Amino acid sequence: MPSHLIGKAWLAGEGTPLESIDPATGQVVWQGRHATPAEVDAAVFAARAAFEPWATRPEPDRIAIVERFAELLKQERTSSDPTGLPLLISRETGKPRWEALAEIDSMANKIPVSIKAQHDRRSPSAAELPSDKPATRYKPHGVVAVFGPFNFPGHLPNGHIVPALIAGNTVVFKPSELTPGVAARTAELWQAAGLPPGVLNLVQGARDTGQALAAHPGIDGLFFTGSVAAGVALNKLLADRPGVIVALEMGGNNPLVAWDVADGRLDAAALIVAQSAYATAGQRCSCARRLIVEFGPRGQMLLDRVLALIPRLRIGPHTADPEPFMGPLIRPAAADRALAAQQHLLDLGAVPIRPMTRLPLAASPLTDAQSAFVSPGLIDVTHVPNVPDEEIFAPLLQAIRVPTFEAAIAAASATAFGLCAALISSDPRLYETFYARVRAGVVNFNRSTTGASSALPFGGVGLSGNHRPSAAMAADYCSYPVASIEAVDITGPDKPPLGVSPP
């Protein structure tokens, strides 16, 4: 099947074979080829050729195409076709259908947020040239490379692509090699919306394709969502090219603190904990990795409720009825890595409250040892020295018991990441201290760490990002400001410059 969209043509490609696998069944979902360096070069060339016509096209025309894309997403939401986005997202990621539909909703909801953000940064418009007064306007960068992750293969790259297109950029999109089918279907919808050839180009592939695109001299920007290792590598690759705008979102080792929770709110608090830690099988960059609670009975009561809740979380394939809360990890190898990371913590002295385990498969060509399904895990690392500060991308929650709220803040802050943090408490005064002291780009109160809105910025500090938050603030890195002092008439300065004699 066609792999790459370059200009107006879908190409089978000349690289090595590439396929995506349903992690719940092991069945092949999509087949194609990795992009070669020559194909990456052709995609960048096509984007460059399309840039000036797209950037100079009236903004209302660009927005009209983007709004048609949103309408197509809403229509796609009802599709039961195996090649439609709902089933493709579920089959390539393992997500339940309800979560796939929520992702499509997030994609469509991104459109009005991005349009508003672009309008807020445009004062006055280029149509008012010259303005006869000082003005700040914004210009697109040019050709931007967008790197997408596997966990939200539609929503997260969409969060870069939409504001980039509205601002007048052209795009070369390299999705995760684990979810190529979702990317291809999304590109087809952009074509159906009327996007001109070359404005959005798609190159499929893994690390080599990404390196060829990131190192290409023809790109003006790189927008990335993914692991810290890949993000840091891309940042180093572009360190000697300050003219390339780089926006990185790289995950987190997120703390969730529960303190002074009233007895009547413990069940609700446990639900917030479960949502924070186990949503999307723990494969969200915003998932809570560390639960910090009080020493003694109150902290234990919350842990007991979380422990009682874990068996009630339905786990299964997206075809299960009733629908599961969570599906598998993205690959059996991801389950291997997560279980090895848990074992390392246990070897260091962590106490297993309910350890994460590999779950058998009900009906699949895979053996149980190849299963990507794991159970939600809860382990106590309170007395473990030097707990690794890392993002374990799986449904594993590490409990930490501390004696004071001051110690809780210290434990929450003991990370080089800084994406999300949250406090659950019946005392709003504690949130004032928590908010002031915890360093993160998303700080929530009595809500899950995974709670985020496209109408707000989304990003982090430290190893979580490079101070270019996305969502509502993506417009800030999709264009650059141009300051102008203008006059309609040629009147000259108000008085002669120093050293010039009068006539």
Short mmCIF file of C-alpha atoms in Angstrom, two decimals:
data_model
loop_
_atom_site.label_atom_id
_atom_site.label_comp_id
_atom_site.label_asym_id
_atom_site.label_seq_id
_atom_site.Cartn_x
_atom_site.Cartn_y
_atom_site.Cartn_z
CA MET A 1 0.00 0.00 0.00
CA PRO A 2 1.16 3.61 -0.43
CA SER A 3 3.48 4.70 2.37
CA HIS A 4 4.49 8.31 1.83
CA LEU A 5 2.70 11.47 0.71
CA ILE A 6 5.17 13.71 -1.13
CA GLY A 7 3.70 16.69 -2.89
CA LYS A 8 0.49 15.45 -4.47
CA ALA A 9 1.60 11.84 -4.92
CA TRP A 10 1.21 8.82 -2.66
CA LEU A 11 4.27 6.62 -3.10
CA ALA A 12 4.89 2.99 -2.16
CA GLY A 13 8.45 3.92 -1.24
CA GLU A 14 11.79 2.26 -1.83
CA GLY A 15 12.98 1.66 1.73
CA THR A 16 12.89 -1.49 3.82
CA PRO A 17 9.48 -2.99 4.74
CA LEU A 18 7.54 -1.46 7.61
CA GLU A 19 4.42 -2.80 9.29
CA SER A 20 2.31 -2.00 12.31
CA ILE A 21 0.94 -4.64 14.67
CA ASP A 22 -2.19 -4.77 16.82
CA PRO A 23 -0.63 -5.18 20.29
CA ALA A 24 -3.75 -6.98 21.53
CA THR A 25 -3.68 -9.72 18.89
CA GLY A 26 -0.35 -9.64 17.08
CA GLN A 27 -2.16 -9.21 13.76
CA VAL A 28 -0.72 -6.95 11.06
CA VAL A 29 -2.67 -3.69 10.71
CA TRP A 30 -0.69 -1.73 8.09
CA GLN A 31 2.14 -2.49 5.69
CA GLY A 32 4.42 -0.16 3.79
CA ARG A 33 8.06 0.94 3.64
CA HIS A 34 10.48 3.13 5.51
CA ALA A 35 11.34 6.37 3.72
CA THR A 36 14.79 6.56 2.17
CA PRO A 37 16.99 9.69 2.54
CA ALA A 38 16.10 10.54 -1.06
CA GLU A 39 12.39 10.39 -0.23
CA VAL A 40 12.90 12.57 2.84
CA ASP A 41 14.75 15.04 0.63
CA ALA A 42 11.90 15.02 -1.89
CA ALA A 43 9.37 15.68 0.90
CA VAL A 44 11.32 18.68 2.18
CA PHE A 45 11.70 19.97 -1.37
CA ALA A 46 7.94 19.64 -1.94
CA ALA A 47 7.22 21.50 1.31
CA ARG A 48 9.63 24.28 0.31
CA ALA A 49 8.02 24.66 -3.09
CA ALA A 50 4.57 24.90 -1.48
CA PHE A 51 5.60 27.31 1.27
CA GLU A 52 5.35 30.73 -0.40
CA PRO A 53 1.96 30.11 -2.07
CA TRP A 54 0.58 28.77 1.23
CA ALA A 55 2.09 31.48 3.43
CA THR A 56 0.79 34.28 1.17
CA ARG A 57 -2.65 32.74 0.83
CA PRO A 58 -5.18 34.83 2.78
CA GLU A 59 -5.45 33.57 6.33
CA PRO A 60 -9.25 33.10 6.09
CA ASP A 61 -8.64 30.67 3.20
CA ARG A 62 -6.14 28.67 5.26
CA ILE A 63 -8.53 28.59 8.19
CA ALA A 64 -11.41 27.44 5.98
CA ILE A 65 -9.40 24.36 4.96
CA VAL A 66 -8.49 23.63 8.57
CA GLU A 67 -12.16 23.92 9.57
CA ARG A 68 -13.13 21.49 6.80
CA PHE A 69 -10.59 19.09 8.25
CA ALA A 70 -12.34 19.41 11.62
CA GLU A 71 -15.68 18.56 10.01
CA LEU A 72 -14.16 15.50 8.35
CA LEU A 73 -12.82 14.38 11.72
CA LYS A 74 -16.31 14.61 13.19
CA GLN A 75 -17.66 12.51 10.32
CA GLU A 76 -14.79 10.05 10.68
CA ARG A 77 -15.68 9.57 14.33
CA THR A 78 -18.73 7.50 13.34
CA SER A 79 -16.81 5.27 10.92
CA SER A 80 -16.80 1.52 11.48
CA ASP A 81 -14.46 0.94 8.54
CA PRO A 82 -11.22 -0.87 9.48
CA THR A 83 -9.34 1.88 7.64
CA GLY A 84 -11.13 4.68 9.51
CA LEU A 85 -9.51 6.52 12.40
CA PRO A 86 -11.51 4.99 15.28
CA LEU A 87 -10.52 1.42 14.48
CA LEU A 88 -7.05 2.33 13.27
CA ILE A 89 -6.25 4.08 16.56
CA SER A 90 -7.56 1.12 18.55
CA ARG A 91 -5.84 -1.48 16.40
CA GLU A 92 -2.45 0.23 16.24
CA THR A 93 -2.27 1.41 19.86
CA GLY A 94 -4.49 -1.15 21.62
CA LYS A 95 -6.70 1.59 23.08
CA PRO A 96 -10.35 0.87 23.86
CA ARG A 97 -12.79 2.37 21.38
CA TRP A 98 -14.00 4.97 23.89
CA GLU A 99 -10.47 6.31 24.17
CA ALA A 100 -9.93 6.29 20.41
CA LEU A 101 -13.10 8.36 20.00
CA ALA A 102 -11.94 10.75 22.70
CA GLU A 103 -8.68 11.22 20.80
CA ILE A 104 -10.54 12.12 17.62
CA ASP A 105 -12.64 14.60 19.61
CA SER A 106 -9.41 16.17 20.91
CA MET A 107 -8.16 16.52 17.35
CA ALA A 108 -11.32 18.33 16.24
CA ASN A 109 -11.42 20.49 19.36
CA LYS A 110 -7.88 21.65 18.66
CA ILE A 111 -9.07 23.60 15.61
CA PRO A 112 -11.02 26.47 17.25
CA VAL A 113 -8.41 26.75 20.02
CA SER A 114 -5.65 27.14 17.43
CA ILE A 115 -7.61 29.67 15.38
CA LYS A 116 -8.21 31.80 18.47
CA ALA A 117 -4.56 31.56 19.49
CA GLN A 118 -3.45 32.72 16.05
CA HIS A 119 -5.88 35.66 16.15
CA ASP A 120 -4.64 36.67 19.60
CA ARG A 121 -1.10 36.96 18.24
CA ARG A 122 -1.95 38.99 15.16
CA SER A 123 -2.25 42.71 15.79
CA PRO A 124 -2.58 44.42 13.40
CA SER A 125 -2.98 42.19 10.36
CA ALA A 126 -0.70 42.23 7.35
CA ALA A 127 -3.63 43.60 5.35
CA GLU A 128 -3.16 46.89 7.20
CA LEU A 129 0.33 47.53 5.75
CA PRO A 130 1.53 50.19 6.37
CA SER A 131 -0.14 51.04 9.66
CA ASP A 132 1.24 54.55 10.36
CA LYS A 133 2.06 53.37 13.89
CA PRO A 134 4.36 50.83 15.55
CA ALA A 135 3.21 47.27 14.86
CA THR A 136 4.04 43.70 15.76
CA ARG A 137 3.07 41.03 13.27
CA TYR A 138 3.97 37.36 12.89
CA LYS A 139 5.50 35.39 10.02
CA PRO A 140 5.67 31.62 9.55
CA HIS A 141 9.06 29.95 9.85
CA GLY A 142 8.87 28.00 6.61
CA VAL A 143 9.20 24.20 6.46
CA VAL A 144 8.69 22.50 9.82
CA ALA A 145 9.28 18.85 10.68
CA VAL A 146 6.72 17.29 13.02
CA PHE A 147 7.63 14.11 14.90
CA GLY A 148 4.67 12.20 16.38
CA PRO A 149 4.55 9.62 19.20
CA PHE A 150 2.70 6.29 19.30
CA ASN A 151 0.53 6.88 22.38
CA PHE A 152 -1.63 9.62 20.80
CA PRO A 153 -0.84 9.15 17.09
CA GLY A 154 -3.62 11.48 15.98
CA HIS A 155 -3.95 14.04 18.75
CA LEU A 156 -0.34 14.92 19.61
CA PRO A 157 1.08 15.53 16.12
CA ASN A 158 -2.20 17.26 15.27
CA GLY A 159 -1.38 19.69 18.09
CA HIS A 160 1.69 20.80 16.12
CA ILE A 161 0.37 20.46 12.58
CA VAL A 162 -2.82 22.51 12.96
CA PRO A 163 -1.26 25.70 14.41
CA ALA A 164 1.70 25.36 12.05
CA LEU A 165 -0.60 25.30 9.00
CA ILE A 166 -2.77 28.14 10.27
CA ALA A 167 0.34 30.28 10.74
CA GLY A 168 1.37 29.62 7.12
CA ASN A 169 4.06 26.94 7.52
CA THR A 170 4.33 23.82 5.43
CA VAL A 171 4.95 20.47 7.14
CA VAL A 172 6.89 17.25 6.77
CA PHE A 173 5.34 14.78 9.20
CA LYS A 174 7.22 11.74 10.49
CA PRO A 175 4.92 9.68 12.72
CA SER A 176 5.95 6.90 15.06
CA GLU A 177 6.91 3.79 13.15
CA LEU A 178 4.52 1.93 15.47
CA THR A 179 1.42 3.82 14.26
CA PRO A 180 1.87 4.56 10.54
CA GLY A 181 -1.72 3.72 9.60
CA VAL A 182 -3.23 6.48 11.74
CA ALA A 183 -0.82 8.99 10.19
CA ALA A 184 -1.66 7.89 6.65
CA ARG A 185 -5.40 8.17 7.27
CA THR A 186 -4.95 11.62 8.83
CA ALA A 187 -3.02 12.78 5.75
CA GLU A 188 -5.84 11.48 3.54
CA LEU A 189 -8.33 13.58 5.51
CA TRP A 190 -6.16 16.66 5.03
CA GLN A 191 -6.18 16.01 1.29
CA ALA A 192 -9.96 15.61 1.33
CA ALA A 193 -10.23 18.93 3.19
CA GLY A 194 -8.57 20.65 0.23
CA LEU A 195 -5.05 21.16 1.52
CA PRO A 196 -2.86 22.02 -1.51
CA PRO A 197 -0.16 19.55 -2.58
CA GLY A 198 3.10 19.87 -0.70
CA VAL A 199 1.65 21.75 2.26
CA LEU A 200 1.57 18.52 4.30
CA ASN A 201 3.98 15.74 3.41
CA LEU A 202 4.20 12.36 5.15
CA VAL A 203 7.32 10.21 5.45
CA GLN A 204 7.06 6.90 7.29
CA GLY A 205 9.95 5.32 9.12
CA ALA A 206 11.92 4.80 12.29
CA ARG A 207 15.16 6.28 13.63
CA ASP A 208 17.03 6.58 10.33
CA THR A 209 14.12 8.41 8.72
CA GLY A 210 13.89 10.74 11.71
CA GLN A 211 17.60 11.51 11.63
CA ALA A 212 17.50 12.25 7.91
CA LEU A 213 14.62 14.65 8.42
CA ALA A 214 16.01 16.36 11.53
CA ALA A 215 19.42 16.86 9.91
CA HIS A 216 18.01 18.13 6.63
CA PRO A 217 19.29 21.64 5.83
CA GLY A 218 15.90 22.54 4.35
CA ILE A 219 13.88 22.56 7.57
CA ASP A 220 13.22 25.74 9.56
CA GLY A 221 11.61 24.11 12.60
CA LEU A 222 11.31 20.80 14.42
CA PHE A 223 8.36 20.01 16.70
CA PHE A 224 8.77 16.80 18.70
CA THR A 225 6.76 14.76 21.19
CA GLY A 226 8.34 11.60 22.54
CA SER A 227 10.96 10.13 24.86
CA VAL A 228 13.59 12.18 26.64
CA ALA A 229 16.39 10.18 24.98
CA ALA A 230 15.12 10.95 21.47
CA GLY A 231 14.36 14.58 22.32
CA VAL A 232 17.80 15.21 23.78
CA ALA A 233 19.42 13.55 20.74
CA LEU A 234 17.47 15.79 18.37
CA ASN A 235 18.37 18.85 20.41
CA LYS A 236 22.07 17.97 20.18
CA LEU A 237 21.77 17.34 16.46
CA LEU A 238 20.46 20.88 15.95
CA ALA A 239 22.67 22.60 18.53
CA ASP A 240 24.76 24.33 15.85
CA ARG A 241 21.70 25.51 13.90
CA PRO A 242 20.17 28.25 16.05
CA GLY A 243 17.98 29.33 13.16
CA VAL A 244 15.89 26.17 13.47
CA ILE A 245 13.09 26.59 16.01
CA VAL A 246 12.89 23.46 18.21
CA ALA A 247 9.89 22.58 20.41
CA LEU A 248 10.31 19.50 22.61
CA GLU A 249 7.82 17.67 24.85
CA MET A 250 9.53 14.71 26.50
CA GLY A 251 7.42 13.22 29.28
CA GLY A 252 7.82 13.17 33.04
CA ASN A 253 8.27 11.37 36.34
CA ASN A 254 5.16 13.02 37.70
CA PRO A 255 4.30 13.27 41.42
CA LEU A 256 0.80 13.00 42.87
CA VAL A 257 0.58 14.09 46.51
CA ALA A 258 -2.41 13.11 48.69
CA TRP A 259 -2.52 14.98 52.01
CA ASP A 260 -5.23 15.70 54.58
CA VAL A 261 -7.91 13.97 52.55
CA ALA A 262 -11.18 13.87 54.48
CA ASP A 263 -12.52 10.41 55.29
CA GLY A 264 -15.57 10.97 53.13
CA ARG A 265 -13.39 11.81 50.12
CA LEU A 266 -11.02 8.83 50.16
CA ASP A 267 -12.96 6.86 47.54
CA ALA A 268 -12.99 9.85 45.20
CA ALA A 269 -9.29 10.38 45.86
CA ALA A 270 -8.58 6.75 44.95
CA LEU A 271 -10.37 7.22 41.63
CA ILE A 272 -8.21 10.28 40.91
CA VAL A 273 -5.12 8.22 41.70
CA ALA A 274 -6.20 5.39 39.39
CA GLN A 275 -7.01 7.78 36.55
CA SER A 276 -3.68 9.52 37.02
CA ALA A 277 -1.57 6.37 37.12
CA TYR A 278 -3.33 3.85 34.90
CA ALA A 279 -5.08 5.75 32.09
CA THR A 280 -3.97 4.50 28.65
CA ALA A 281 -2.16 1.67 30.45
CA GLY A 282 0.17 4.27 31.94
CA GLN A 283 1.29 5.35 28.47
CA ARG A 284 0.65 9.06 28.85
CA CYS A 285 3.45 11.51 29.49
CA SER A 286 1.15 13.09 32.08
CA CYS A 287 0.54 9.89 34.07
CA ALA A 288 1.42 9.92 37.76
CA ARG A 289 4.46 7.78 38.46
CA ARG A 290 4.88 8.58 42.18
CA LEU A 291 2.11 8.69 44.82
CA ILE A 292 3.25 10.57 47.94
CA VAL A 293 1.14 9.97 51.05
CA GLU A 294 1.24 10.50 54.81
CA PHE A 295 2.93 8.01 57.10
CA GLY A 296 0.39 6.32 59.35
CA PRO A 297 -3.29 5.41 59.13
CA ARG A 298 -4.48 8.20 56.82
CA GLY A 299 -1.99 7.41 54.09
CA GLN A 300 -2.64 3.70 54.51
CA MET A 301 -6.40 4.19 54.11
CA LEU A 302 -5.87 5.77 50.71
CA LEU A 303 -3.46 3.05 49.62
CA ASP A 304 -5.97 0.43 50.71
CA ARG A 305 -8.67 2.02 48.56
CA VAL A 306 -6.37 2.21 45.54
CA LEU A 307 -5.43 -1.43 46.12
CA ALA A 308 -9.11 -2.40 46.26
CA LEU A 309 -9.84 -0.44 43.08
CA ILE A 310 -7.12 -2.04 40.92
CA PRO A 311 -8.91 -5.41 40.41
CA ARG A 312 -12.03 -3.57 39.30
CA LEU A 313 -10.25 -1.93 36.35
CA ARG A 314 -11.23 -3.93 33.27
CA ILE A 315 -8.30 -4.84 31.04
CA GLY A 316 -8.72 -6.28 27.57
CA PRO A 317 -8.68 -5.79 23.80
CA HIS A 318 -10.60 -3.00 22.12
CA THR A 319 -13.09 -5.57 20.86
CA ALA A 320 -14.13 -6.61 24.40
CA ASP A 321 -17.70 -6.10 25.58
CA PRO A 322 -18.14 -4.38 27.97
CA GLU A 323 -15.38 -2.00 27.00
CA PRO A 324 -12.22 -2.18 29.06
CA PHE A 325 -10.68 0.66 31.05
CA MET A 326 -7.29 -0.02 29.51
CA GLY A 327 -5.73 -2.14 26.80
CA PRO A 328 -2.22 -3.49 26.33
CA LEU A 329 1.10 -1.74 26.18
CA ILE A 330 2.22 -0.84 22.69
CA ARG A 331 4.40 -3.96 22.22
CA PRO A 332 5.41 -7.09 24.14
CA ALA A 333 8.91 -5.56 24.27
CA ALA A 334 7.45 -2.56 26.13
CA ALA A 335 5.99 -4.96 28.68
CA ASP A 336 9.40 -6.64 28.99
CA ARG A 337 11.07 -3.28 29.71
CA ALA A 338 8.42 -2.22 32.22
CA LEU A 339 8.54 -5.50 34.11
CA ALA A 340 12.35 -5.34 34.16
CA ALA A 341 12.20 -1.80 35.57
CA GLN A 342 9.80 -2.95 38.28
CA GLN A 343 12.05 -5.90 39.12
CA HIS A 344 14.99 -3.53 39.45
CA LEU A 345 13.06 -1.49 42.02
CA LEU A 346 12.10 -4.66 43.88
CA ASP A 347 15.74 -5.74 43.86
CA LEU A 348 16.64 -2.37 45.39
CA GLY A 349 14.23 -3.03 48.24
CA ALA A 350 10.81 -1.86 47.06
CA VAL A 351 7.87 -3.56 48.77
CA PRO A 352 5.32 -5.14 46.39
CA ILE A 353 1.82 -4.03 47.39
CA ARG A 354 0.29 -5.35 44.15
CA PRO A 355 3.05 -5.72 41.59
CA MET A 356 2.48 -5.31 37.89
CA THR A 357 2.25 -8.69 36.17
CA ARG A 358 2.03 -9.90 32.61
CA LEU A 359 -1.48 -11.04 31.76
CA PRO A 360 -2.28 -14.04 29.56
CA LEU A 361 -3.98 -13.63 26.21
CA ALA A 362 -7.47 -15.00 25.69
CA ALA A 363 -7.34 -15.59 21.94
CA SER A 364 -4.30 -14.63 19.90
CA PRO A 365 -1.61 -16.12 17.68
CA LEU A 366 0.85 -14.83 20.30
CA THR A 367 1.91 -16.94 23.23
CA ASP A 368 1.23 -15.65 26.73
CA ALA A 369 4.94 -14.87 27.05
CA GLN A 370 4.55 -12.47 24.11
CA SER A 371 1.56 -10.69 25.62
CA ALA A 372 1.65 -6.89 25.80
CA PHE A 373 -1.07 -6.89 28.49
CA VAL A 374 0.02 -6.07 32.03
CA SER A 375 -1.95 -5.45 35.21
CA PRO A 376 -1.80 -2.12 37.05
CA GLY A 377 1.00 -2.18 39.60
CA LEU A 378 1.48 -0.53 43.00
CA ILE A 379 4.77 -0.85 44.89
CA ASP A 380 6.18 0.95 47.94
CA VAL A 381 9.59 2.59 47.41
CA THR A 382 9.64 4.55 50.68
CA HIS A 383 12.81 2.92 51.98
CA VAL A 384 14.58 2.46 48.65
CA PRO A 385 17.76 4.54 48.45
CA ASN A 386 18.42 6.39 45.20
CA VAL A 387 15.24 5.42 43.38
CA PRO A 388 15.96 5.89 39.65
CA ASP A 389 14.53 9.18 38.38
CA GLU A 390 13.02 7.81 35.20
CA GLU A 391 9.74 7.61 33.34
CA ILE A 392 8.48 4.02 33.36
CA PHE A 393 5.95 4.14 30.53
CA ALA A 394 3.53 1.61 31.97
CA PRO A 395 0.80 1.30 34.63
CA LEU A 396 3.22 1.18 37.57
CA LEU A 397 2.73 3.52 40.54
CA GLN A 398 5.43 3.98 43.18
CA ALA A 399 4.13 4.86 46.66
CA ILE A 400 6.25 7.05 48.92
CA ARG A 401 5.30 7.64 52.58
CA VAL A 402 6.56 10.80 54.26
CA PRO A 403 6.02 12.30 57.74
CA THR A 404 5.24 15.93 56.90
CA PHE A 405 3.80 18.03 54.11
CA GLU A 406 7.19 19.72 53.81
CA ALA A 407 8.71 16.29 53.17
CA ALA A 408 5.96 15.59 50.62
CA ILE A 409 6.89 18.70 48.64
CA ALA A 410 10.56 17.74 48.83
CA ALA A 411 9.76 14.25 47.53
CA ALA A 412 7.58 15.64 44.74
CA SER A 413 10.40 17.98 43.70
CA ALA A 414 13.07 15.26 43.70
CA THR A 415 13.12 14.84 39.93
CA ALA A 416 14.91 16.27 36.91
CA PHE A 417 11.58 16.22 35.05
CA GLY A 418 8.91 18.87 35.38
CA LEU A 419 5.84 18.09 33.31
CA CYS A 420 2.89 17.46 35.66
CA ALA A 421 2.18 17.47 39.38
CA ALA A 422 -1.04 17.31 41.37
CA LEU A 423 -2.26 17.61 44.94
CA ILE A 424 -5.33 15.87 46.40
CA SER A 425 -6.41 17.51 49.65
CA SER A 426 -9.42 18.71 51.59
CA ASP A 427 -7.38 21.76 52.68
CA PRO A 428 -7.14 24.38 49.90
CA ARG A 429 -4.45 26.24 51.87
CA LEU A 430 -2.03 23.40 51.20
CA TYR A 431 -2.45 23.96 47.47
CA GLU A 432 -1.09 27.51 47.80
CA THR A 433 2.15 26.12 49.20
CA PHE A 434 2.22 23.19 46.77
CA TYR A 435 1.69 25.44 43.74
CA ALA A 436 4.39 27.87 44.86
CA ARG A 437 7.00 25.21 45.57
CA VAL A 438 6.55 22.50 42.94
CA ARG A 439 8.28 23.04 39.60
CA ALA A 440 6.15 21.74 36.73
CA GLY A 441 4.38 23.03 33.65
CA VAL A 442 1.01 21.52 34.68
CA VAL A 443 -0.01 21.76 38.35
CA ASN A 444 -3.49 20.46 39.28
CA PHE A 445 -5.57 20.42 42.46
CA ASN A 446 -8.05 17.63 43.23
CA ARG A 447 -7.85 16.56 39.62
CA SER A 448 -5.77 13.87 37.96
CA THR A 449 -2.32 14.60 36.59
CA THR A 450 -3.70 13.55 33.21
CA GLY A 451 -6.25 16.37 33.24
CA ALA A 452 -5.25 18.91 30.58
CA SER A 453 -7.06 21.32 28.29
CA SER A 454 -6.10 22.45 24.79
CA ALA A 455 -7.33 25.89 25.81
CA LEU A 456 -4.35 26.05 28.21
CA PRO A 457 -0.63 25.63 27.59
CA PHE A 458 0.82 22.14 27.88
CA GLY A 459 4.51 21.54 28.48
CA GLY A 460 7.16 21.20 31.12
CA VAL A 461 10.57 22.20 32.37
CA GLY A 462 13.77 20.31 33.07
CA LEU A 463 13.93 17.06 31.11
CA SER A 464 10.25 17.44 30.21
CA GLY A 465 10.70 20.15 27.60
CA ASN A 466 12.50 23.23 26.37
CA HIS A 467 10.11 25.95 27.51
CA ARG A 468 7.94 25.85 24.39
CA PRO A 469 4.56 24.62 25.67
CA SER A 470 2.03 23.38 23.14
CA ALA A 471 -1.79 23.39 23.18
CA ALA A 472 -3.03 27.00 23.38
CA MET A 473 0.55 28.32 23.21
CA ALA A 474 1.66 26.35 20.15
CA ALA A 475 1.07 29.49 18.08
CA ASP A 476 4.07 31.03 19.86
CA TYR A 477 6.54 28.62 18.27
CA CYS A 478 4.75 28.34 14.92
CA SER A 479 5.70 31.87 13.87
CA TYR A 480 8.19 34.58 14.72
CA PRO A 481 7.40 38.20 15.62
CA VAL A 482 8.28 41.05 13.29
CA ALA A 483 8.44 44.56 14.78
CA SER A 484 7.78 47.44 12.38
CA ILE A 485 7.79 51.25 12.63
CA GLU A 486 5.92 52.62 9.61
CA ALA A 487 4.65 55.84 8.10
CA VAL A 488 2.27 56.20 5.21
CA ASP A 489 3.89 59.42 3.98
CA ILE A 490 7.59 60.27 3.52
CA THR A 491 7.98 63.06 6.05
CA GLY A 492 11.50 62.46 7.34
CA PRO A 493 12.57 62.77 10.98
CA ASP A 494 10.97 65.32 13.31
CA LYS A 495 14.29 67.19 13.59
CA PRO A 496 17.60 66.93 11.72
CA PRO A 497 20.03 64.37 13.05
CA LEU A 498 22.91 65.66 15.14
CA GLY A 499 25.78 66.99 13.04
CA VAL A 500 23.64 68.04 10.08
CA SER A 501 23.58 71.76 9.40
CA PRO A 502 20.26 73.39 8.49
CA PRO A 503 19.88 74.35 4.81
#
